[in-house]
């Protein structure tokens, strides 16, 4: 599935959804030079962009056609990643109500659930 937003296409054009069930998605993204900061490691804005995208995808996996507008995105940066690292993104919709949806997201090194890169939450206004 290709992202439909210009910023998502630029930063997340190579993202692959590995699995999707109702309220949860898992995706992989290989770290490329386009994802770097000045230290040649994963830029924080890429992690924040992943939080935005993954939260919306978890909401979409509940059956909604429109994933709404972001009201809050919180990202905690735990560690980093370098070129060639494969990231695993797991996003869960904690609650999808009549007007708000709440998600939690974790970005980690694929194959090692303990090597967390970032985690966060994303709240969206979804007025049905």
PDB file of C-alpha atoms in Angstrom, residues 77-126:
ATOM      1  CA  UNK A  77      12.496   9.182  21.584  1.00  0.00           C
ATOM      2  CA  UNK A  78      14.181   6.222  23.279  1.00  0.00           C
ATOM      3  CA  UNK A  79      17.108   5.348  20.980  1.00  0.00           C
ATOM      4  CA  UNK A  80      17.995   5.654  17.320  1.00  0.00           C
ATOM      5  CA  UNK A  81      18.591   3.659  14.156  1.00  0.00           C
ATOM      6  CA  UNK A  82      21.142   3.822  11.368  1.00  0.00           C
ATOM      7  CA  UNK A  83      21.169   3.227   7.626  1.00  0.00           C
ATOM      8  CA  UNK A  84      20.027  -0.252   6.689  1.00  0.00           C
ATOM      9  CA  UNK A  85      18.268  -0.983   9.977  1.00  0.00           C
ATOM     10  CA  UNK A  86      14.821  -2.491   9.578  1.00  0.00           C
ATOM     11  CA  UNK A  87      12.236  -0.855  11.811  1.00  0.00           C
ATOM     12  CA  UNK A  88       9.074  -2.559  12.973  1.00  0.00           C
ATOM     13  CA  UNK A  89       6.108  -0.314  13.666  1.00  0.00           C
ATOM     14  CA  UNK A  90       3.206  -1.574  15.753  1.00  0.00           C
ATOM     15  CA  UNK A  91       0.108   0.556  16.154  1.00  0.00           C
ATOM     16  CA  UNK A  92      -3.027  -0.213  18.139  1.00  0.00           C
ATOM     17  CA  UNK A  93      -6.330   1.610  18.340  1.00  0.00           C
ATOM     18  CA  UNK A  94      -7.019   1.726  22.080  1.00  0.00           C
ATOM     19  CA  UNK A  95     -10.486   3.217  21.624  1.00  0.00           C
ATOM     20  CA  UNK A  96     -12.465   4.397  18.612  1.00  0.00           C
ATOM     21  CA  UNK A  97     -15.460   6.340  19.872  1.00  0.00           C
ATOM     22  CA  UNK A  98     -18.100   8.513  18.250  1.00  0.00           C
ATOM     23  CA  UNK A  99     -15.873  11.577  17.973  1.00  0.00           C
ATOM     24  CA  UNK A 100     -12.353  10.667  19.144  1.00  0.00           C
ATOM     25  CA  UNK A 101      -9.963   7.794  18.483  1.00  0.00           C
ATOM     26  CA  UNK A 102      -6.927   6.974  20.617  1.00  0.00           C
ATOM     27  CA  UNK A 103      -3.918   4.983  19.445  1.00  0.00           C
ATOM     28  CA  UNK A 104      -0.577   3.789  20.817  1.00  0.00           C
ATOM     29  CA  UNK A 105       2.439   3.246  18.615  1.00  0.00           C
ATOM     30  CA  UNK A 106       5.848   1.631  19.105  1.00  0.00           C
ATOM     31  CA  UNK A 107       8.805   1.774  16.723  1.00  0.00           C
ATOM     32  CA  UNK A 108      11.513  -0.805  17.365  1.00  0.00           C
ATOM     33  CA  UNK A 109      14.262  -2.694  15.598  1.00  0.00           C
ATOM     34  CA  UNK A 110      12.674  -5.606  13.736  1.00  0.00           C
ATOM     35  CA  UNK A 111      13.451  -8.919  15.375  1.00  0.00           C
ATOM     36  CA  UNK A 112      14.226  -7.381  18.768  1.00  0.00           C
ATOM     37  CA  UNK A 113      11.162  -6.248  20.753  1.00  0.00           C
ATOM     38  CA  UNK A 114      13.476  -4.831  23.439  1.00  0.00           C
ATOM     39  CA  UNK A 115      15.266  -2.365  21.104  1.00  0.00           C
ATOM     40  CA  UNK A 116      12.656   0.397  21.135  1.00  0.00           C
ATOM     41  CA  UNK A 117      13.444   3.451  19.011  1.00  0.00           C
ATOM     42  CA  UNK A 118      10.377   5.519  19.934  1.00  0.00           C
ATOM     43  CA  UNK A 119       6.900   5.122  21.340  1.00  0.00           C
ATOM     44  CA  UNK A 120       3.936   7.403  21.510  1.00  0.00           C
ATOM     45  CA  UNK A 121       0.260   8.144  21.315  1.00  0.00           C
ATOM     46  CA  UNK A 122      -1.933   9.715  18.672  1.00  0.00           C
ATOM     47  CA  UNK A 123      -5.428  11.101  19.211  1.00  0.00           C
ATOM     48  CA  UNK A 124      -7.698  11.945  16.298  1.00  0.00           C
ATOM     49  CA  UNK A 125     -11.040  13.693  15.936  1.00  0.00           C
ATOM     50  CA  UNK A 126     -13.199  11.333  13.857  1.00  0.00           C
TER      51      UNK A 126
END
